[in-house]
Coordinates of C-alpha atoms in Angstrom, one line a residue:
Chain A
X1 CA 56.7 44.6 56.0
X2 CA 53.6 42.7 54.8
X3 CA 50.1 44.3 54.1
X4 CA 47.4 42.5 55.3
X5 CA 45.0 40.8 53.5
X6 CA 42.0 43.0 55.2
X7 CA 44.1 46.2 53.9
X8 CA 44.9 45.1 50.7
X9 CA 41.0 43.9 50.2
X10 CA 39.6 47.3 51.7
X11 CA 41.7 49.6 49.6
X12 CA 41.3 47.4 46.8
X13 CA 37.7 47.5 46.8
X14 CA 37.7 51.8 46.9
X15 CA 39.7 51.8 44.0
X16 CA 37.4 49.4 42.4
X17 CA 34.5 51.1 42.9
X18 CA 36.1 53.9 41.9
X19 CA 37.2 52.4 38.5
X20 CA 33.5 51.2 38.2
X21 CA 32.1 54.5 38.8
X22 CA 34.3 55.9 36.3
X23 CA 34.1 53.3 33.6
X24 CA 30.6 52.5 33.4
X25 CA 29.3 55.3 31.6
X26 CA 32.0 54.1 28.8
X27 CA 29.8 50.5 29.2
X28 CA 27.1 51.7 28.0
X29 CA 28.2 54.1 25.4
X30 CA 30.4 51.0 23.9
X31 CA 27.7 48.5 24.9
X32 CA 24.5 50.5 24.4
X33 CA 25.4 52.4 20.8
X34 CA 28.5 50.4 19.6
X35 CA 30.9 53.5 19.8
X36 CA 34.2 53.1 20.9
X37 CA 35.1 56.0 22.6
X38 CA 39.0 55.8 23.9
X39 CA 38.0 59.6 24.8
X40 CA 36.2 58.7 28.1
X41 CA 39.0 59.4 30.2
X42 CA 39.1 62.9 29.2
X43 CA 35.4 63.3 30.4
X44 CA 37.1 61.9 34.0
X45 CA 40.0 64.2 33.8
X46 CA 37.4 67.5 33.0
X47 CA 35.1 66.6 35.6
X48 CA 38.9 66.3 37.8
X49 CA 39.8 69.8 36.7
X50 CA 36.0 71.7 37.4
X51 CA 35.9 70.4 41.3
X52 CA 39.6 71.2 41.7
X53 CA 39.4 74.8 40.0
X54 CA 36.0 75.3 41.9
X55 CA 37.5 74.0 45.2
X56 CA 41.1 75.9 44.7
X57 CA 39.7 79.4 42.8
X58 CA 36.1 79.8 44.0
X59 CA 36.2 77.9 47.5
X60 CA 33.7 75.8 46.8
X61 CA 32.6 72.9 49.5
X62 CA 34.0 69.7 48.0
X63 CA 30.9 67.5 48.3
X64 CA 29.2 70.8 46.0
X65 CA 32.0 70.5 43.6
X66 CA 30.8 66.9 42.5
X67 CA 27.3 67.6 41.1
X68 CA 28.8 70.6 39.5
X69 CA 31.4 68.1 38.3
X70 CA 29.0 65.8 36.7
X71 CA 26.4 68.3 35.4
X72 CA 29.7 70.2 33.6
X73 CA 31.1 66.9 32.0
X74 CA 27.5 66.2 30.8
X75 CA 26.7 69.1 29.3
X76 CA 30.1 68.9 27.1
X77 CA 29.6 65.6 26.2
X78 CA 26.5 66.6 24.9
X79 CA 27.8 69.1 22.8
X80 CA 30.5 66.3 21.6
X81 CA 28.2 64.3 20.9
X82 CA 25.6 66.2 19.1
X83 CA 28.8 67.9 17.0
X84 CA 31.8 64.6 16.5
X85 CA 30.4 61.4 17.7
X86 CA 26.5 61.4 16.4
X87 CA 28.4 61.2 12.4
X88 CA 30.6 57.9 13.6
X89 CA 28.0 55.8 15.1
X90 CA 27.3 53.9 11.8
X91 CA 31.0 54.0 10.7
X92 CA 33.8 51.5 11.7
X93 CA 35.9 51.3 15.3
X94 CA 38.5 52.2 13.0
X95 CA 37.2 55.5 12.8
X96 CA 35.5 56.0 16.2
X97 CA 39.2 55.1 17.9
X98 CA 41.2 57.6 15.4
X99 CA 38.6 60.1 16.2
X100 CA 38.5 59.1 19.9
X101 CA 42.3 59.4 20.0
X102 CA 42.2 62.7 18.2
X103 CA 39.9 64.0 20.8
X104 CA 42.4 62.5 23.9
X105 CA 45.6 63.9 22.4
X106 CA 43.9 67.1 22.0
X107 CA 42.3 67.2 25.9
X108 CA 45.7 66.5 26.9
X109 CA 47.2 69.2 25.1
X110 CA 44.7 71.5 26.1
X111 CA 45.1 70.5 29.7
X112 CA 48.6 71.4 30.1
X113 CA 47.9 74.6 28.1
X114 CA 45.0 75.6 30.8
X115 CA 46.0 73.9 33.7
X116 CA 49.7 73.4 33.5
X117 CA 52.0 70.0 33.6
X118 CA 52.0 69.0 37.0
X119 CA 50.0 67.0 39.6
X120 CA 46.9 69.1 40.8
X121 CA 46.8 70.4 44.8
X122 CA 43.7 69.2 46.1
X123 CA 42.9 69.1 50.3
X124 CA 40.1 67.3 51.0
X125 CA 37.6 68.4 54.0
X126 CA 38.3 67.5 57.6
X127 CA 35.7 65.3 57.7
X128 CA 37.0 62.8 55.0
X129 CA 40.3 62.6 55.9
X130 CA 41.7 60.7 59.2
X131 CA 41.3 56.7 59.9
X132 CA 40.1 54.1 61.7
X133 CA 41.2 50.7 62.9
X134 CA 38.6 47.9 63.1
X135 CA 39.7 44.6 63.6
X136 CA 43.3 44.8 62.1
X137 CA 42.2 46.7 59.3
X138 CA 42.9 50.3 58.4
X139 CA 39.8 52.0 57.1
X140 CA 40.3 55.0 55.7
X141 CA 37.2 57.1 55.7
X142 CA 38.2 59.1 52.7
X143 CA 38.2 55.5 51.1
X144 CA 35.1 54.7 52.9
X145 CA 33.9 57.3 51.2
X146 CA 34.2 56.3 48.1
X147 CA 32.8 52.6 48.6
X148 CA 29.5 54.5 49.7
X149 CA 29.3 56.9 46.4
X150 CA 29.9 53.5 44.3
X151 CA 27.4 52.1 46.0
X152 CA 25.2 54.9 45.6
X153 CA 25.9 55.0 42.3
X154 CA 25.1 51.2 41.1
X155 CA 21.6 51.5 43.4
X156 CA 20.8 54.4 41.2
X157 CA 21.5 52.8 37.8
X158 CA 20.0 49.7 38.9
X159 CA 17.0 51.1 39.9
X160 CA 16.8 53.8 37.4
X161 CA 17.0 50.5 34.8
X162 CA 15.5 48.1 36.3
X163 CA 12.6 50.5 37.8
X164 CA 11.6 53.6 35.8
X165 CA 10.0 54.5 32.1
X166 CA 13.2 55.9 31.0
X167 CA 15.0 52.8 32.1
X168 CA 12.6 50.5 30.1
X169 CA 12.9 52.9 27.3
X170 CA 16.9 52.4 27.2
X171 CA 16.2 48.6 28.1
X172 CA 14.3 48.4 24.7
X173 CA 16.4 50.8 22.8
X174 CA 19.1 48.3 23.5
X175 CA 17.4 45.0 22.9
X176 CA 16.0 46.0 19.4
X177 CA 16.3 49.8 18.3
X178 CA 14.3 49.1 15.5
X179 CA 11.3 47.7 16.9
X180 CA 11.7 50.6 20.0
X181 CA 11.6 53.3 17.0
X182 CA 9.0 51.6 16.0
X183 CA 6.9 51.7 19.2
X184 CA 7.4 55.6 19.2
X185 CA 10.4 55.4 21.4
X186 CA 12.9 58.3 20.0
X187 CA 16.2 56.0 19.8
X188 CA 18.3 58.8 19.2
X189 CA 17.1 60.8 22.1
X190 CA 17.4 57.5 24.6
X191 CA 20.8 57.2 23.5
X192 CA 21.9 60.9 23.9
X193 CA 21.1 61.2 27.4
X194 CA 22.2 57.9 28.5
X195 CA 25.7 58.8 26.9
X196 CA 25.4 62.5 28.9
X197 CA 24.9 60.6 32.3
X198 CA 27.4 57.9 31.6
X199 CA 30.1 60.8 30.8
X200 CA 28.7 62.7 33.6
X201 CA 29.6 59.7 36.2
X202 CA 32.8 59.5 34.6
X203 CA 33.3 63.5 35.5
X204 CA 31.6 62.8 39.1
X205 CA 34.3 59.9 39.6
X206 CA 37.2 62.1 38.0
X207 CA 36.3 65.0 40.6
X208 CA 35.7 62.5 43.4
X209 CA 38.9 60.0 42.6
X210 CA 41.7 62.9 42.7
X211 CA 42.8 62.2 46.0
X212 CA 43.3 58.3 45.4
X213 CA 44.3 58.5 41.4
X214 CA 45.8 62.3 41.2
X215 CA 45.3 65.0 38.5
X216 CA 47.2 65.7 35.5
X217 CA 46.8 66.0 31.8
X218 CA 48.0 62.4 31.2
X219 CA 45.0 61.3 32.9
X220 CA 43.3 59.8 29.9
X221 CA 46.2 58.1 28.9
X222 CA 47.3 56.9 31.9
X223 CA 44.0 55.1 33.0
X224 CA 42.5 54.4 29.5
X225 CA 43.5 51.0 29.5
X226 CA 42.1 50.9 32.8
X227 CA 38.8 51.7 32.2
X228 CA 39.0 49.9 28.6
X229 CA 39.4 46.7 30.7
X230 CA 36.9 47.0 33.0
X231 CA 34.7 47.5 30.2
X232 CA 35.8 44.5 28.0
X233 CA 36.4 42.4 30.9
X234 CA 33.0 42.9 32.2
X235 CA 30.8 42.7 29.1
X236 CA 29.6 45.5 27.0
X237 CA 26.8 47.5 28.1
X238 CA 26.3 45.0 31.7
X239 CA 26.3 47.2 34.4
X240 CA 27.0 44.1 36.9
X241 CA 29.8 42.9 34.5
X242 CA 31.8 46.3 35.3
X243 CA 31.1 46.5 38.8
X244 CA 32.5 43.0 39.4
X245 CA 35.7 43.8 36.3
X246 CA 36.5 47.2 38.0
X247 CA 36.2 45.2 42.0
X248 CA 38.6 42.6 40.7
X249 CA 40.9 44.9 38.9
X250 CA 41.1 47.2 42.0
X251 CA 41.5 44.4 44.2
X252 CA 44.5 42.7 41.9
X253 CA 46.2 46.1 40.9
X254 CA 46.1 46.9 44.8
X255 CA 47.2 43.5 45.6
X256 CA 49.7 43.3 43.0
X257 CA 51.3 46.3 44.0
X258 CA 52.0 45.4 47.8
X259 CA 52.6 41.5 47.0
X260 CA 54.6 41.7 43.9
X261 CA 55.5 45.3 42.9
X262 CA 58.4 44.3 40.2
X263 CA 55.8 42.1 38.3
X264 CA 53.6 45.4 38.2
X265 CA 50.8 45.6 35.5
X266 CA 51.9 42.5 33.8
X267 CA 49.6 40.4 35.4
X268 CA 46.5 42.4 34.4
X269 CA 47.1 42.5 31.5
X270 CA 47.9 39.0 30.9
X271 CA 44.3 38.2 32.2
X272 CA 42.8 40.5 30.4
X273 CA 44.3 38.9 27.7
X274 CA 43.5 35.3 28.1
X275 CA 40.1 36.7 29.5
X276 CA 38.8 37.8 26.4
X277 CA 40.0 34.9 24.3
X278 CA 38.1 32.7 26.3
X279 CA 35.0 34.7 26.6
X280 CA 35.5 37.4 24.0
X281 CA 31.9 39.4 24.8
X282 CA 33.7 39.9 28.2
X283 CA 32.2 37.9 31.5
X284 CA 28.9 39.2 31.3
X285 CA 28.3 40.0 27.6
X286 CA 25.6 38.8 25.3
X287 CA 27.2 36.9 22.5
Chain B
X1 CA 34.5 33.1 -13.7
X2 CA 33.6 34.9 -10.4
X3 CA 33.1 38.7 -10.2
X4 CA 35.9 40.4 -7.7
X5 CA 34.6 42.6 -5.1
X6 CA 35.3 46.5 -6.3
X7 CA 38.5 47.6 -4.2
X8 CA 37.8 51.3 -4.0
X9 CA 34.5 53.7 -6.0
X10 CA 37.7 54.6 -8.6
X11 CA 38.4 51.1 -9.5
X12 CA 35.2 49.2 -10.0
X13 CA 34.6 50.6 -13.1
X14 CA 38.1 48.7 -14.4
X15 CA 36.6 46.1 -12.5
X16 CA 34.0 45.1 -14.1
X17 CA 35.4 44.7 -17.4
X18 CA 38.1 42.8 -18.2
X19 CA 39.8 39.3 -16.9
X20 CA 41.1 39.6 -13.2
X21 CA 44.4 38.4 -14.4
X22 CA 45.1 41.3 -16.8
X23 CA 43.4 43.9 -14.2
X24 CA 46.6 42.0 -11.9
X25 CA 49.0 42.7 -14.9
X26 CA 48.0 46.0 -15.2
X27 CA 47.8 46.9 -11.4
X28 CA 51.5 45.9 -10.8
X29 CA 53.2 47.6 -14.2
X30 CA 55.4 50.8 -12.4
X31 CA 53.8 54.0 -13.1
X32 CA 55.7 56.8 -14.0
X33 CA 54.8 58.8 -10.6
X34 CA 56.2 55.5 -8.9
X35 CA 59.3 56.2 -10.0
X36 CA 59.3 59.6 -9.6
X37 CA 58.4 58.9 -6.2
X38 CA 61.3 56.7 -5.3
X39 CA 64.0 59.3 -7.1
X40 CA 62.7 62.0 -5.2
X41 CA 63.5 59.8 -2.3
X42 CA 67.4 58.4 -3.4
X43 CA 68.1 62.4 -4.2
X44 CA 67.4 63.3 -0.5
X45 CA 71.1 63.3 0.3
X46 CA 72.2 66.1 -2.8
X47 CA 68.6 68.0 -1.8
X48 CA 68.6 68.0 2.0
X49 CA 72.1 66.9 3.1
X50 CA 71.6 68.7 6.4
X51 CA 68.5 66.6 7.4
X52 CA 69.2 63.0 6.3
X53 CA 68.9 61.9 10.4
X54 CA 65.2 63.1 9.7
X55 CA 64.9 61.3 6.5
X56 CA 66.0 58.1 8.0
X57 CA 63.0 58.2 10.7
X58 CA 60.7 59.3 8.2
X59 CA 61.8 56.0 6.1
X60 CA 61.6 53.9 9.2
X61 CA 58.5 55.1 10.0
X62 CA 57.2 54.8 6.8
X63 CA 58.1 51.0 6.7
X64 CA 56.3 50.6 9.9
X65 CA 53.3 52.4 8.8
X66 CA 53.3 50.3 5.1
X67 CA 53.3 46.9 7.5
X68 CA 50.4 48.6 9.5
X69 CA 48.7 49.2 5.9
X70 CA 49.3 45.7 4.5
X71 CA 47.2 44.4 7.8
X72 CA 45.0 47.4 7.9
X73 CA 44.5 49.0 4.5
X74 CA 44.3 45.6 2.6
X75 CA 43.3 43.3 5.1
X76 CA 40.7 45.2 7.1
X77 CA 42.3 44.2 10.7
X78 CA 42.5 47.1 13.1
X79 CA 45.2 46.9 15.3
X80 CA 45.7 48.9 18.5
X81 CA 49.0 47.5 19.5
X82 CA 51.4 47.1 16.4
X83 CA 54.0 48.4 18.8
X84 CA 54.3 45.0 19.6
X85 CA 55.8 44.1 17.1
X86 CA 58.1 46.9 16.1
X87 CA 59.4 46.9 19.3
X88 CA 60.1 42.9 19.3
X89 CA 62.2 43.9 16.4
X90 CA 64.0 46.8 17.7
X91 CA 64.9 44.9 21.3
X92 CA 65.9 41.7 19.0
X93 CA 68.3 44.0 17.0
X94 CA 69.9 45.4 20.3
X95 CA 70.6 42.2 21.8
X96 CA 71.6 40.7 18.7
X97 CA 74.6 43.1 18.0
X98 CA 75.1 43.7 21.9
X99 CA 75.8 40.0 22.3
X100 CA 78.4 39.7 19.8
X101 CA 75.9 39.7 16.6
X102 CA 77.3 42.6 15.0
X103 CA 76.9 41.8 11.4
X104 CA 73.8 44.4 10.5
X105 CA 71.6 42.8 7.4
X106 CA 71.7 39.4 9.0
X107 CA 70.7 41.0 12.4
X108 CA 67.9 42.6 10.7
X109 CA 66.8 39.8 8.9
X110 CA 66.7 37.5 12.0
X111 CA 64.5 40.5 13.7
X112 CA 62.5 40.0 11.4
X113 CA 62.1 36.5 11.5
X114 CA 61.3 36.5 15.2
X115 CA 58.7 39.6 15.0
X116 CA 57.2 37.2 12.2
X117 CA 57.3 34.2 14.8
X118 CA 55.3 36.2 17.6
X119 CA 52.9 37.4 14.9
X120 CA 52.2 33.8 13.4
X121 CA 51.8 32.5 17.1
X122 CA 49.5 35.5 17.8
X123 CA 47.4 35.5 14.8
X124 CA 46.0 32.0 16.1
X125 CA 44.7 34.2 19.0
X126 CA 43.5 37.3 16.2
X127 CA 41.5 35.3 14.0
X128 CA 39.2 34.1 16.8
X129 CA 38.2 37.9 17.9
X130 CA 36.4 40.9 16.2
X131 CA 35.2 44.4 16.8
X132 CA 36.2 46.2 20.5
X133 CA 37.7 42.5 21.8
X134 CA 40.1 42.5 18.7
X135 CA 40.9 46.3 19.7
X136 CA 41.7 44.9 23.5
X137 CA 43.5 42.1 22.8
X138 CA 46.1 43.8 20.3
X139 CA 46.2 46.5 22.6
X140 CA 46.8 44.6 25.4
X141 CA 49.6 42.2 23.8
X142 CA 51.6 45.4 23.4
X143 CA 50.9 46.5 26.8
X144 CA 52.4 43.1 28.3
X145 CA 55.5 43.5 26.3
X146 CA 55.9 46.8 27.3
X147 CA 55.7 46.1 31.0
X148 CA 58.0 42.8 30.3
X149 CA 60.8 45.3 28.7
X150 CA 59.9 48.0 31.4
X151 CA 60.4 45.5 34.4
X152 CA 62.8 43.2 32.6
X153 CA 65.7 45.7 33.1
X154 CA 68.6 42.9 33.5
X155 CA 68.2 42.2 30.1
X156 CA 66.1 45.1 28.7
X157 CA 68.0 48.0 30.5
X158 CA 64.3 48.9 31.4
X159 CA 63.6 52.4 31.5
X160 CA 67.4 53.7 30.6
X161 CA 67.0 51.5 27.6
X162 CA 69.3 49.4 26.2
X163 CA 72.7 50.8 25.4
X164 CA 76.0 49.9 24.0
X165 CA 75.1 48.7 21.2
X166 CA 77.8 48.2 18.3
X167 CA 77.1 47.3 14.7
X168 CA 80.2 46.2 12.0
X169 CA 79.9 48.2 9.0
X170 CA 77.5 47.6 6.6
X171 CA 78.9 44.7 4.2
X172 CA 82.0 45.4 5.6
X173 CA 82.6 48.9 4.0
X174 CA 80.3 52.0 5.3
X175 CA 80.5 52.3 9.3
X176 CA 77.5 54.3 10.6
X177 CA 78.6 58.0 10.5
X178 CA 77.7 61.2 12.3
X179 CA 76.0 62.9 9.4
X180 CA 73.8 59.6 8.7
X181 CA 74.7 59.1 5.4
X182 CA 75.1 55.3 6.1
X183 CA 72.1 55.4 8.0
X184 CA 70.1 57.0 5.1
X185 CA 71.2 54.9 2.7
X186 CA 70.7 51.4 4.2
X187 CA 66.9 52.7 5.5
X188 CA 66.6 53.8 1.8
X189 CA 67.6 50.4 0.7
X190 CA 65.3 48.2 3.6
X191 CA 62.4 49.9 3.2
X192 CA 62.5 50.1 -1.0
X193 CA 63.2 45.9 -0.4
X194 CA 60.1 46.4 2.0
X195 CA 57.8 48.1 -0.3
X196 CA 58.6 46.4 -3.4
X197 CA 57.7 43.2 -1.4
X198 CA 54.5 44.5 0.1
X199 CA 53.8 45.8 -3.6
X200 CA 54.4 42.7 -4.7
X201 CA 52.0 40.9 -2.0
X202 CA 48.9 43.1 -2.6
X203 CA 48.9 42.9 -6.8
X204 CA 49.3 39.1 -6.2
X205 CA 45.8 36.8 -6.5
X206 CA 46.7 36.8 -2.3
X207 CA 46.0 40.7 -2.3
X208 CA 42.9 40.4 -4.3
X209 CA 41.4 37.8 -1.3
X210 CA 42.7 40.4 1.3
X211 CA 41.1 43.0 -0.3
X212 CA 37.7 41.0 -0.4
X213 CA 37.7 40.1 2.8
X214 CA 38.1 43.3 3.8
X215 CA 35.0 44.6 1.4
X216 CA 33.0 41.9 2.7
X217 CA 34.3 39.0 4.4
X218 CA 31.1 37.2 4.1
X219 CA 30.8 36.9 0.8
X220 CA 34.5 36.0 0.2
X221 CA 33.8 32.8 3.4
X222 CA 30.7 32.0 0.7
X223 CA 33.1 31.5 -2.4
X224 CA 35.3 29.2 -0.4
X225 CA 38.2 32.0 0.8
X226 CA 40.2 30.7 3.5
X227 CA 39.6 33.7 5.5
X228 CA 41.2 32.6 8.7
X229 CA 44.5 31.3 6.8
X230 CA 44.2 34.3 5.2
X231 CA 44.1 36.6 8.0
X232 CA 46.4 34.7 9.5
X233 CA 49.4 34.9 6.3
X234 CA 49.0 39.0 6.6
X235 CA 49.1 39.0 10.1
X236 CA 52.3 37.4 10.1
X237 CA 53.8 39.5 7.0
X238 CA 52.6 42.3 8.7
X239 CA 54.4 41.5 11.9
X240 CA 57.8 40.8 10.2
X241 CA 57.8 44.0 8.3
X242 CA 56.7 45.7 11.5
X243 CA 60.0 43.7 13.1
X244 CA 62.1 45.0 11.1
X245 CA 61.1 48.2 10.9
X246 CA 61.9 48.5 14.3
X247 CA 65.3 46.4 13.7
X248 CA 66.1 49.1 11.3
X249 CA 65.6 51.8 14.0
X250 CA 68.0 50.1 16.3
X251 CA 70.6 49.5 13.9
X252 CA 70.5 53.2 12.9
X253 CA 70.1 54.9 15.6
X254 CA 72.4 52.2 18.1
X255 CA 70.2 52.1 21.3
X256 CA 66.6 51.3 22.0
X257 CA 64.2 52.9 24.7
X258 CA 61.2 51.0 25.7
X259 CA 59.1 53.5 24.0
X260 CA 59.4 51.5 20.9
X261 CA 56.6 49.2 22.6
X262 CA 54.2 51.6 23.9
X263 CA 51.2 52.6 23.4
X264 CA 51.9 56.4 21.6
X265 CA 54.1 54.3 18.9
X266 CA 51.5 52.4 17.9
X267 CA 49.0 55.4 18.1
X268 CA 51.3 57.7 15.6
X269 CA 51.5 54.7 13.3
X270 CA 48.5 54.4 12.6
X271 CA 47.7 58.7 12.4
X272 CA 50.5 57.7 10.1
X273 CA 48.9 55.5 7.7
X274 CA 45.5 57.3 8.0
X275 CA 47.0 60.7 7.1
X276 CA 48.2 59.6 4.3
X277 CA 45.6 57.0 3.0
X278 CA 45.6 53.6 3.8
X279 CA 45.2 51.2 1.1
X280 CA 47.8 52.9 -0.9
X281 CA 51.5 51.4 0.3
X282 CA 52.2 54.9 -0.3
X283 CA 50.3 56.4 2.0
X284 CA 52.4 54.7 4.5
X285 CA 55.5 56.7 3.3
X286 CA 53.7 59.9 2.4
X287 CA 51.7 60.3 6.2
X288 CA 54.8 59.4 7.4
X289 CA 57.0 62.0 6.1
X290 CA 54.0 64.5 6.6
X291 CA 53.9 63.6 10.5
X292 CA 57.5 63.6 10.9
X293 CA 58.1 67.0 9.6
X294 CA 55.2 68.4 11.0
X295 CA 56.0 67.2 14.6
X296 CA 59.7 68.9 13.8
X297 CA 58.5 71.7 13.3
X298 CA 55.6 71.9 15.8
X299 CA 57.6 70.2 18.5
X300 CA 60.2 72.9 18.1
X301 CA 58.0 75.8 18.0
X302 CA 56.1 74.6 21.3
X303 CA 57.0 71.2 22.7
X304 CA 54.0 71.2 25.0
X305 CA 51.0 72.0 23.1
X306 CA 52.2 70.4 19.8
X307 CA 50.0 67.5 20.6
X308 CA 46.9 69.6 19.9
X309 CA 47.3 70.1 16.4
X310 CA 48.0 66.6 15.9
X311 CA 45.0 65.6 17.8
X312 CA 42.9 68.5 15.5
X313 CA 44.7 67.0 12.8
X314 CA 43.2 63.4 13.2
X315 CA 40.1 64.5 13.9
X316 CA 39.9 66.7 10.5
X317 CA 41.1 63.8 8.8
X318 CA 38.6 61.2 10.3
X319 CA 35.6 63.3 9.8
X320 CA 36.1 65.2 6.2
X321 CA 39.3 63.2 4.2
X322 CA 38.7 60.1 5.0
X323 CA 41.2 58.7 2.1
X324 CA 43.9 60.9 3.5
X325 CA 46.6 62.6 1.4
X326 CA 46.5 60.0 -1.0
X327 CA 42.5 59.6 -1.4
X328 CA 42.5 63.6 -1.8
X329 CA 45.1 63.6 -4.5
X330 CA 43.1 60.6 -6.1
X331 CA 40.1 62.6 -6.3
X332 CA 41.4 65.6 -7.4
X333 CA 43.3 64.0 -10.4
X334 CA 40.2 61.9 -10.9
X335 CA 38.3 64.4 -11.0
X336 CA 41.1 66.6 -13.7
X337 CA 40.6 63.4 -15.4
X338 CA 37.2 63.6 -16.0
X339 CA 36.9 67.5 -16.7
X340 CA 39.6 67.0 -19.8
X341 CA 38.0 64.3 -21.5
X342 CA 35.0 66.7 -21.9

């Protein structure tokens, strides 16, 4: 059975949007703060568990769990940033990688302890199930919702960074942290808040994406590579780059699984390596 | 005479006086605690005759960590995918044995050479990227190989692993036995040979140049050191040594699982090295021993959650004990020496 190109594109876009929502925070952390945070997937996982726990144990409606997941993960990341990450901003990426791998291991074991090793069951509300067929393409309502969330997040990020005072402070702090500090911008605080927002988005992505990519304790390791690919290929700190890289990754991953399942993720990794050789700073990264 | 970059705070006082040649000579002299270390390892069959299988695993992991130590501890090149070479060596040894080349030692050397060849080819890529791109490229290469091994079912056995590996007796005399005596002796000999090679390498002028690169690449470039050639050479040597370790694992267990190429293995070897202390050679073996023994105990106690303690250990080492176990011992020893001289 051949799957139509339209279906692949639609499903790939939905998947790509989800990858974008989760990864964009990592792009910010790695680009703006120069911090190699391999534990980003753990934030997404935490968001997912917050959402499922609220839904399954307290009966909170799905849509309401999303902002709660965002806030909870942002708060958790604030604590981690203050206690751990801050100490290693000036250290080499090796130390950062080791610290965050350690955190990933702790998160995996902790999640297994609290929520058990299996997949989390999740029931989407009725208005997000079902699908329409438009011009031969099956439009799943849930996937359409993912795309809308992705668009909303993109719009909010672009407007926030281009049009608000805080966005201007972020841009200034990234361009030249010393000068920004000299102008009276509290660069550390700007970075902290940006980090929280990025982690919160990961939590939101983890919560909203459970129905598509699942949720189990292995999540941070399973998807770490995907998030890193989005960031490295898109270019550190570039929202546009992350979006394009995430959408490409989503479409090619879904397409690859439909059309050439025997090759698997091989192509994606190979393309990433060659792309990084061609442009070590990513598609839209600054050198 | 150019002044050499200091390799560590303790050594800087040695570096400031004396010519580099005498310093190299002094560094390459065997010390009593080194001899004691290897005697202790060699006495394993007498002390822990029932745990020889674990002891061989430790030696193999230690050799693998040693290969990473050359790259990371001395060359300052970070790799998130060192399992690529370990895995290539492991599969090469397995495939050789399966297709009729059952002689272990030549199989081991061939596998190491193959991994070294891959390392040499990749070194042209590696020297071009730095920072996060370097992490991603090394990780990406190991992922490509892992995927290839999973999907190449016909050759590698895919997820089921490579079975049916039969080796000739070692040197024509010693078959692998179920208590792991031959395996232990073989692992010990290979690990010691690898260690001698690494030790010779780091106490050569090339080894000093590597440490200079690690400490300050710009200055090394300014005094005319060929950085790219040095990086490429150490990458190749490290890859070959990792391949030998992988081949050793295959030959002593007569099985290859696809996880020899996995990210987990790359992460674990990094953890062992950091735990033991990078840049000391011995840190690789000590870290491997502590890691494997702790894992053995913790995994037996609670197989699902031992990861937590591993992660915690890593976080604590990064935050509070950057020198690892060796670094800690060196600090304490220096403290006592200072106290004694007063």
